[in-house]
XYZ file of C-alpha atoms in Angstrom:
574
model
C 21.718 14.627 -12.470
C 25.115 14.392 -10.851
C 25.701 11.422 -8.558
C 25.925 12.146 -4.881
C 29.219 11.467 -3.152
C 29.004 8.754 -0.510
C 30.841 9.174 2.784
C 33.296 6.335 3.325
C 32.176 5.738 6.909
C 28.395 6.176 6.760
C 25.531 6.926 4.365
C 23.577 9.794 5.794
C 19.787 9.628 5.293
C 18.282 12.393 3.172
C 16.643 15.156 5.221
C 13.322 16.465 3.985
C 13.028 20.175 3.221
C 10.108 22.060 4.727
C 7.523 23.449 2.312
C 4.175 25.140 2.900
C 1.146 24.733 0.654
C -0.414 27.879 -0.794
C -2.903 29.296 1.684
C -6.485 30.417 0.930
C -7.775 32.171 4.078
C -11.109 33.378 2.637
C -12.024 29.935 1.317
C -10.961 28.411 4.635
C -13.236 30.772 6.517
C -16.213 29.816 4.337
C -15.470 26.103 4.821
C -15.205 26.502 8.602
C -18.553 28.300 8.816
C -20.453 25.969 6.500
C -19.160 22.701 7.978
C -18.637 23.808 11.590
C -14.938 22.949 11.470
C -11.987 24.055 13.577
C -10.382 27.046 11.737
C -7.078 25.184 11.335
C -8.843 22.110 9.918
C -10.616 24.360 7.408
C -7.270 25.890 6.415
C -5.930 22.398 5.751
C -8.810 21.623 3.388
C -8.504 24.937 1.559
C -4.772 24.422 1.106
C -5.481 21.003 -0.424
C -7.626 22.585 -3.107
C -11.072 22.002 -1.650
C -13.786 24.579 -2.063
C -17.126 24.849 -0.309
C -18.953 22.611 -2.782
C -20.363 19.106 -3.245
C -16.920 17.512 -3.646
C -15.991 18.672 -0.142
C -19.259 17.353 1.300
C -18.549 13.983 -0.318
C -14.990 14.033 1.039
C -16.187 14.702 4.581
C -19.000 12.131 4.351
C -18.097 9.579 1.646
C -21.121 7.436 0.815
C -21.454 4.263 -1.220
C -24.450 5.598 -3.111
C -22.980 8.947 -4.132
C -19.245 8.351 -3.889
C -18.811 5.286 -6.099
C -18.976 5.209 -9.904
C -21.627 2.939 -11.414
C -20.350 -0.601 -12.141
C -21.550 -0.298 -15.747
C -18.574 2.001 -16.369
C -16.052 -0.772 -15.688
C -15.240 -2.237 -19.086
C -16.086 -5.957 -19.479
C -17.392 -6.306 -15.906
C -20.813 -7.446 -17.153
C -19.189 -10.022 -19.430
C -17.141 -11.363 -16.503
C -20.216 -11.638 -14.299
C -22.261 -13.350 -17.018
C -19.489 -15.863 -17.746
C -19.327 -16.773 -14.060
C -23.128 -17.029 -13.868
C -23.302 -19.314 -16.909
C -20.496 -21.498 -15.504
C -22.406 -21.886 -12.226
C -25.689 -22.604 -14.037
C -24.026 -25.548 -15.805
C -22.804 -26.901 -12.461
C -19.171 -26.429 -13.424
C -16.453 -25.627 -10.910
C -14.351 -22.475 -10.753
C -10.686 -21.810 -9.952
C -9.722 -18.499 -8.372
C -6.040 -17.648 -8.829
C -4.753 -14.705 -6.809
C -1.494 -13.051 -5.864
C 0.237 -13.768 -2.541
C 0.052 -10.197 -1.212
C -2.736 -8.500 0.755
C -4.424 -7.114 -2.362
C -4.565 -10.431 -4.175
C -5.474 -12.496 -1.117
C -8.238 -10.140 0.027
C -9.603 -9.972 -3.530
C -9.509 -13.747 -3.990
C -11.071 -14.325 -0.577
C -14.005 -12.071 -1.423
C -14.858 -13.923 -4.626
C -14.325 -17.364 -3.047
C -16.535 -16.613 -0.033
C -19.240 -15.028 -2.197
C -19.356 -18.020 -4.566
C -19.515 -20.363 -1.571
C -22.491 -18.377 -0.237
C -24.412 -18.878 -3.496
C -23.646 -22.596 -3.574
C -20.989 -22.561 -6.290
C -17.959 -24.843 -6.273
C -14.752 -22.805 -6.163
C -11.171 -23.321 -5.055
C -8.409 -20.775 -4.522
C -4.943 -21.236 -5.997
C -2.090 -19.045 -4.753
C 1.337 -19.269 -6.432
C 4.317 -20.146 -4.271
C 6.592 -17.092 -4.222
C 9.717 -19.251 -3.999
C 9.000 -22.171 -6.349
C 6.583 -20.596 -8.843
C 7.090 -16.835 -8.616
C 4.597 -14.069 -9.341
C 1.545 -14.524 -11.544
C -0.054 -17.451 -13.313
C 2.233 -20.392 -14.005
C 2.016 -23.484 -16.158
C 1.841 -25.913 -13.248
C -1.111 -24.055 -11.726
C -3.006 -23.995 -15.033
C -2.424 -27.702 -15.670
C -3.489 -28.567 -12.129
C -6.724 -26.605 -12.522
C -7.508 -28.349 -15.820
C -6.680 -31.794 -14.406
C -9.152 -31.218 -11.548
C -11.885 -30.713 -14.134
C -12.493 -27.055 -13.373
C -13.872 -25.112 -16.313
C -13.298 -21.439 -15.448
C -10.119 -19.746 -14.233
C -10.417 -16.288 -12.626
C -7.091 -14.484 -12.150
C -7.117 -11.705 -9.539
C -4.285 -9.169 -9.134
C -2.286 -10.638 -12.005
C -2.816 -12.041 -15.482
C -2.305 -8.907 -17.587
C 1.182 -10.068 -18.615
C 0.627 -13.858 -18.425
C 0.132 -14.394 -22.161
C 1.687 -17.881 -22.386
C -0.241 -19.221 -19.384
C -3.569 -17.872 -20.660
C -2.937 -19.445 -24.065
C -2.191 -22.750 -22.329
C -5.445 -22.471 -20.381
C -7.333 -22.019 -23.646
C -5.593 -25.058 -25.163
C -6.655 -27.096 -22.123
C -10.289 -26.055 -22.548
C -10.476 -23.497 -19.754
C -12.369 -20.230 -19.962
C -10.456 -17.350 -18.371
C -11.228 -14.031 -16.683
C -8.505 -11.583 -15.668
C -9.321 -9.048 -12.905
C -6.224 -6.882 -12.621
C -5.012 -3.307 -12.152
C -1.405 -3.486 -13.264
C 0.260 -1.810 -16.234
C -1.226 -2.773 -19.610
C 1.311 -3.029 -22.404
C 0.764 -2.920 -26.132
C -1.037 -6.280 -26.301
C -4.323 -7.308 -24.710
C -3.944 -10.582 -22.765
C -5.489 -13.704 -24.268
C -8.255 -13.959 -21.661
C -11.881 -14.545 -22.580
C -12.741 -11.533 -20.431
C -10.250 -8.841 -19.441
C -11.164 -6.418 -16.631
C -8.472 -3.810 -15.989
C -9.256 -0.085 -15.612
C -5.902 0.722 -17.225
C -6.828 -0.887 -20.534
C -7.672 1.381 -23.500
C -11.246 2.580 -23.485
C -11.783 2.172 -19.756
C -10.220 4.525 -17.187
C -12.830 3.510 -14.620
C -12.449 5.322 -11.280
C -9.441 7.214 -12.680
C -7.786 3.842 -13.392
C -6.476 3.485 -9.838
C -8.669 0.867 -8.128
C -6.866 -1.944 -6.299
C -7.475 -5.557 -7.269
C -9.523 -6.069 -4.099
C -11.632 -3.040 -5.058
C -12.198 -4.528 -8.514
C -13.101 -7.875 -6.925
C -15.724 -6.096 -4.814
C -17.202 -4.565 -7.975
C -17.361 -8.072 -9.445
C -19.515 -9.095 -6.466
C -21.814 -6.133 -7.134
C -22.281 -7.361 -10.706
C -22.716 -10.998 -9.634
C -25.418 -10.053 -7.170
C -27.432 -8.803 -10.125
C -26.780 -11.839 -12.353
C -27.097 -14.647 -9.788
C -30.611 -15.230 -8.416
C -29.151 -16.987 -5.362
C -27.125 -13.863 -4.532
C -30.034 -11.419 -4.200
C -30.080 -11.850 -0.428
C -26.304 -11.327 -0.074
C -25.273 -7.910 1.261
C -22.131 -6.968 -0.682
C -21.386 -4.226 1.863
C -20.276 -6.991 4.231
C -17.338 -7.673 1.887
C -15.951 -4.159 2.238
C -13.926 -5.330 5.266
C -11.828 -7.389 2.844
C -11.927 -4.866 -0.002
C -10.471 -2.142 2.186
C -7.462 -4.294 3.149
C -6.062 -4.416 -0.375
C -7.108 -0.831 -1.081
C -5.084 0.440 1.875
C -2.115 -1.948 1.700
C -1.536 -1.759 -2.053
C -0.786 1.975 -1.878
C -3.450 3.107 -4.343
C -4.454 6.779 -3.996
C -7.064 7.153 -1.247
C -9.314 9.490 -3.166
C -12.572 9.054 -5.058
C -13.794 5.458 -5.117
C -10.768 4.197 -3.185
C -11.508 6.627 -0.361
C -15.112 5.440 -0.139
C -14.088 1.760 -0.137
C -11.415 2.409 2.503
C -13.624 4.572 4.730
C -16.690 2.352 4.657
C -14.514 -0.762 4.669
C -12.789 0.268 7.892
C -16.198 0.724 9.494
C -17.176 -2.774 8.324
C -13.847 -4.157 9.535
C -14.496 -2.828 13.035
C -17.681 -4.939 13.222
C -16.560 -7.817 10.990
C -17.904 -11.240 11.962
C -15.081 -13.120 10.235
C -13.253 -15.108 12.963
C -9.965 -14.806 11.064
C -10.089 -11.032 10.887
C -11.214 -10.804 14.518
C -8.225 -12.917 15.592
C -5.811 -10.875 13.478
C -7.131 -7.599 14.869
C -6.741 -8.880 18.410
C -3.094 -9.812 17.779
C -2.517 -6.437 16.097
C -3.713 -4.586 19.191
C -6.926 -3.291 17.616
C -9.539 -2.980 20.332
C -11.705 -0.032 19.289
C -12.084 1.786 15.990
C -9.918 0.536 13.125
C -7.724 2.984 11.223
C -5.495 2.852 8.163
C -2.580 2.666 10.586
C -3.912 -0.586 12.052
C -4.319 -2.064 8.560
C -0.995 -0.803 7.173
C 1.179 -1.673 10.177
C -0.793 -4.365 12.001
C -3.172 -6.486 9.959
C -1.565 -6.060 6.529
C 1.999 -7.098 7.434
C 0.724 -10.235 9.156
C -1.266 -11.208 6.048
C 1.706 -10.440 3.811
C 4.042 -12.443 6.045
C 2.563 -15.749 4.892
C 3.384 -15.193 1.222
C 6.735 -13.593 2.021
C 7.984 -16.343 4.320
C 6.139 -19.566 3.380
C 2.885 -19.650 1.364
C -0.168 -17.420 1.041
C -2.749 -20.225 1.100
C -2.878 -20.124 4.905
C -4.357 -16.600 4.608
C -7.182 -17.895 2.424
C -7.823 -20.575 5.048
C -7.790 -17.937 7.809
C -10.220 -15.616 6.017
C -12.546 -18.475 5.004
C -12.835 -20.338 8.311
C -15.892 -20.035 10.526
C -14.092 -21.846 13.362
C -12.860 -19.393 16.022
C -10.349 -21.883 17.478
C -8.843 -22.555 14.049
C -8.807 -18.820 13.350
C -6.806 -18.159 16.539
C -4.331 -20.879 15.621
C -3.817 -19.555 12.083
C -3.579 -15.939 13.249
C -0.866 -16.850 15.770
C 1.046 -18.578 12.976
C 0.902 -15.422 10.854
C 2.037 -13.427 13.860
C 5.129 -15.643 14.250
C 5.878 -15.416 10.541
C 5.634 -11.647 10.709
C 8.189 -11.536 13.529
C 10.525 -13.680 11.404
C 9.909 -11.366 8.459
C 10.863 -8.310 10.522
C 14.142 -9.908 11.608
C 14.945 -10.946 8.031
C 14.091 -7.494 6.699
C 16.449 -5.845 9.184
C 19.318 -8.178 8.279
C 18.889 -7.642 4.530
C 18.572 -3.868 4.957
C 21.763 -3.676 7.011
C 23.666 -5.680 4.396
C 22.271 -3.514 1.584
C 23.396 -0.330 3.345
C 26.861 -1.796 3.965
C 27.124 -2.604 0.276
C 26.286 1.015 -0.589
C 28.928 2.230 1.873
C 31.579 0.453 -0.186
C 30.668 2.386 -3.318
C 32.372 5.601 -4.380
C 29.111 7.295 -5.386
C 25.444 6.867 -4.692
C 23.863 5.978 -8.066
C 20.789 7.700 -9.468
C 19.069 4.325 -9.470
C 20.164 2.033 -6.627
C 20.487 -1.667 -7.469
C 21.593 -4.125 -4.762
C 21.783 -7.887 -5.163
C 22.995 -10.827 -3.152
C 22.304 -14.567 -3.573
C 21.597 -14.780 0.155
C 18.901 -12.084 0.203
C 15.499 -13.529 1.116
C 13.256 -12.797 -1.882
C 10.251 -12.388 0.407
C 11.572 -9.134 1.881
C 13.357 -7.477 -1.066
C 10.379 -5.206 -1.786
C 10.244 -3.905 1.776
C 14.001 -3.308 1.800
C 13.779 -1.459 -1.523
C 11.178 0.824 0.059
C 13.427 1.407 3.089
C 16.290 2.462 0.778
C 13.983 4.933 -0.986
C 13.012 6.380 2.392
C 16.653 6.704 3.423
C 18.236 8.048 0.224
C 15.338 9.209 -1.983
C 16.540 7.247 -4.996
C 14.616 4.622 -7.013
C 15.792 1.323 -5.564
C 15.862 -2.282 -6.782
C 16.823 -5.144 -4.462
C 17.314 -8.752 -5.583
C 17.771 -12.232 -4.190
C 18.046 -15.585 -5.972
C 15.028 -17.783 -6.724
C 15.020 -21.566 -6.900
C 15.868 -21.511 -10.619
C 19.094 -19.660 -9.886
C 17.869 -16.381 -11.378
C 17.814 -13.088 -9.533
C 14.337 -12.001 -8.514
C 13.812 -8.417 -7.440
C 11.448 -5.656 -6.441
C 11.753 -1.990 -7.282
C 10.290 1.071 -5.559
C 10.290 4.614 -6.930
C 10.126 8.266 -6.005
C 7.486 10.849 -6.761
C 7.186 11.615 -10.471
C 9.025 8.498 -11.674
C 7.091 5.564 -13.156
C 9.109 2.476 -12.242
C 7.289 0.206 -14.718
C 8.378 2.524 -17.534
C 11.947 2.266 -16.226
C 11.703 -1.545 -16.199
C 10.200 -1.466 -19.687
C 13.218 0.527 -20.886
C 15.570 -2.065 -19.353
C 13.534 -5.048 -20.623
C 16.298 -6.385 -22.967
C 18.188 -7.395 -19.815
C 15.194 -8.941 -18.018
C 13.405 -12.292 -18.118
C 10.106 -10.666 -17.149
C 8.721 -7.675 -15.273
C 5.462 -6.057 -14.160
C 3.889 -3.673 -11.672
C 2.491 -0.165 -11.551
C 3.803 3.381 -11.229
C 5.267 3.222 -7.732
C 6.316 -0.419 -7.443
C 7.324 -3.294 -9.673
C 8.808 -6.759 -9.773
C 11.219 -8.420 -12.189
C 13.608 -11.305 -12.714
C 16.989 -11.391 -14.436
C 19.637 -14.025 -15.162
C 22.917 -13.850 -13.182
C 24.799 -12.988 -16.392
C 22.612 -9.926 -16.972
C 22.504 -8.523 -13.435
C 25.380 -6.071 -13.870
C 24.082 -4.911 -17.253
C 20.627 -4.399 -15.758
C 22.084 -2.405 -12.857
C 23.899 -0.091 -15.286
C 20.814 0.294 -17.480
C 18.569 0.952 -14.466
C 20.924 3.637 -13.143
C 21.253 5.237 -16.574
C 17.495 5.224 -17.202
C 16.749 6.705 -13.773
C 19.357 9.418 -14.286
C 17.765 10.421 -17.604
C 14.211 10.481 -16.246
C 15.118 12.272 -13.021
C 16.685 15.277 -14.748
C 13.369 17.135 -14.668
C 12.327 16.008 -11.182
C 12.768 17.808 -7.904
C 15.154 15.442 -6.138
C 14.956 17.140 -2.777
C 12.223 15.380 -0.810
C 9.788 17.714 0.911
C 7.712 17.631 4.045
C 4.761 19.671 2.863
C 2.800 21.419 5.605
C -0.862 22.114 4.985
C -0.850 25.285 7.085
C 1.123 27.179 9.717
C -0.092 27.280 13.322
C 0.903 28.413 16.786
C 0.965 26.113 19.804
C -2.024 28.062 21.066
C -4.099 26.713 18.134
C -3.030 23.129 18.780
C -5.695 21.522 20.941
C -7.586 18.256 21.278
C -10.575 19.620 19.332
C -8.322 20.304 16.336
C -6.871 16.793 16.388
C -10.368 15.298 16.563
C -11.479 17.391 13.564
C -8.390 16.362 11.577
C -9.112 12.685 12.294
C -12.353 13.102 10.329
C -10.283 13.497 7.152
C -9.171 9.851 7.451
C -8.538 7.327 6.004
C -4.993 8.531 5.375
C -2.565 7.146 2.851
C -1.252 7.811 -0.620
C -3.250 10.614 -2.226
C -4.675 11.673 1.128
C -1.818 12.026 3.628
C -2.471 12.773 7.281
C -2.604 16.562 7.810
C 0.719 18.209 8.645
C 1.205 21.621 10.269
C 4.183 23.942 10.457
C 5.132 25.431 13.835
C 7.938 28.005 13.958
C 10.060 29.518 16.727
C 10.157 26.502 19.003
C 12.979 25.922 21.457
C 14.325 22.411 22.049
C 14.141 21.827 25.800
C 15.311 18.223 25.993
C 15.703 15.020 23.972
C 16.021 11.347 24.811
C 16.283 8.121 22.843
C 13.534 5.526 23.306
C 14.274 1.809 22.923
C 17.469 2.685 21.066
C 15.378 3.452 17.985
C 13.312 6.659 18.276
C 14.006 10.213 19.440
C 11.607 11.903 21.858
C 11.850 15.687 22.111
C 10.250 18.371 24.292
C 9.601 21.668 22.478
C 8.354 25.006 23.816
C 7.311 28.422 22.552
C 8.197 29.913 25.941
C 4.713 29.460 27.348
C 3.394 26.119 26.119
C 5.054 22.740 25.652
C 4.765 20.075 22.960
C 6.039 16.504 23.079
C 7.363 15.285 19.727
C 8.497 11.936 18.321
C 11.038 11.464 15.536
C 10.460 7.869 14.514
C 13.239 5.518 13.362
C 15.948 8.088 14.101
C 18.012 8.510 17.255
C 19.492 11.932 16.458
C 18.979 15.030 14.332
C 21.449 17.909 13.886
C 18.712 20.482 14.570
C 17.232 18.746 17.604
C 19.759 19.765 20.243
C 18.811 21.383 23.583
C 18.739 25.169 23.291
C 18.295 25.284 19.506
C 15.415 27.247 17.928
C 13.652 25.209 15.240
C 10.733 25.122 12.824
C 8.938 21.797 12.714
C 6.501 20.106 10.370
C 4.476 17.558 12.310
C 1.303 15.526 12.322
C -0.685 16.262 15.508
C -1.865 13.081 17.196
C -3.461 12.081 20.471
C -1.392 9.894 22.794
C -2.946 8.230 25.837
C -0.630 6.986 28.562
C -1.550 6.121 32.138
C -5.108 7.260 31.517
C -3.978 10.758 30.458
C -4.500 11.925 26.859
C -2.023 14.418 25.455
C -1.176 15.891 22.090
C 1.940 14.415 20.519
C 3.712 15.709 17.425
C 4.683 13.069 14.882
C 7.685 14.976 13.476
C 8.089 14.895 9.688
C 10.874 17.455 9.230
C 12.949 19.911 11.278
C 14.979 22.962 10.282
């Protein structure tokens, strides 16, 4: 793939090309009749490959009983549960080690709370992002052993922590790894290894989050622990859905069920910490993926990104409403700091790209002053702007560069990191996102290797990002009933995006910039009008008064001043 020339004055964000899914009108008609759906909503489902069968019924009404695979299919889950049960029966204490992101913290919190409910002694250990880095570390293992704990459960990492697991064994600890990240050629040295990506497993298509796997562990423990028979594991779905939604796993199959039923549980959760977080996030009615992804999740992540993730465990474990409010407000402040830091690092990364002659196939940006807690978010922003795999690095306390990488559709970033491993200290992750560290001497060599590897792998990919519409409609078909029917397809996320529609022949009546950040536009077909929002952009070459455009948008309901209107969340314009 040829590199793209970079303008000397500004890097222009990539515009998405409009595409329309293949339409199946007869199937759509059958779906509409059978399920009493709006005709446009039925067209959306047909275009996404659904037929009028049991899989569609399960999609529309995902149930725990019918929508989840049996726990017996998760390799080594029974062994993990039995090892925990035997540890508890001997009166021995347990250490729960979990990652500092939403997935790890919500998974660790589930297991910790559950063990507390059955009278077991457990303590959560969260690595410090800045002093210890990702995954198990020697200091954590030695601390656990020195406290006399006998079992170490690693959640959301451990697959690649060979040295630390061997140390745990030398110190007399039993170990369980509950993880979902890439499994290399060697099985980790844990006593029990639970990872759906390991050979001979493939449970739930191999795409469960760590918090989803932790919930399955509770299901198994309920069977093996007599004291747990009265515990309702459905009450832990509020936590399980957080990691499922925030860790960008595909929201289909088991993940969809956990997310859907988890959001319902979250709306009625009795956990003071979650109640306080939802209040600060502006959640006052039903809870959606949007609220988790852009409200609750970032505030939970902010702790590990800016200071330490242990305060999240404290928040999710407390039964004290006053303490919960205090901790939630602290996370809220940290999230505001994180947003400011993210913006500064992103602006500096873009300025660095402006100085380059060409935009590389694989973008690598590094600076000793970059805050390592926000490099992953900035990498994602660069992907959104330029549609190139992007790695962003800052310096850790050891003086090495620590980075995060985000990819594009069809490119497995862990495979790219694996190919560049001779230049790295360590790496890990899954298809869409990864983390790594590299010595200062090897940074430039890594950047060259990353660019070269991306260029090779992207030769067969479609490098023009698309806004794919599910169906084409007229403004006459766009009504409140349609939007309500489309909302039933939630939760939305990776693998189940919010429905998008294509509307053609619209005239731009007027535009105005809101808060210096977003573009609001009024569109018309000559008879009807539609308000649209182009988020995070203040201009678009096609959105000029008088122009005739075709628009891909997500129809949403917007209530202002007591009046509810339809608003178009614009995805692409031509």
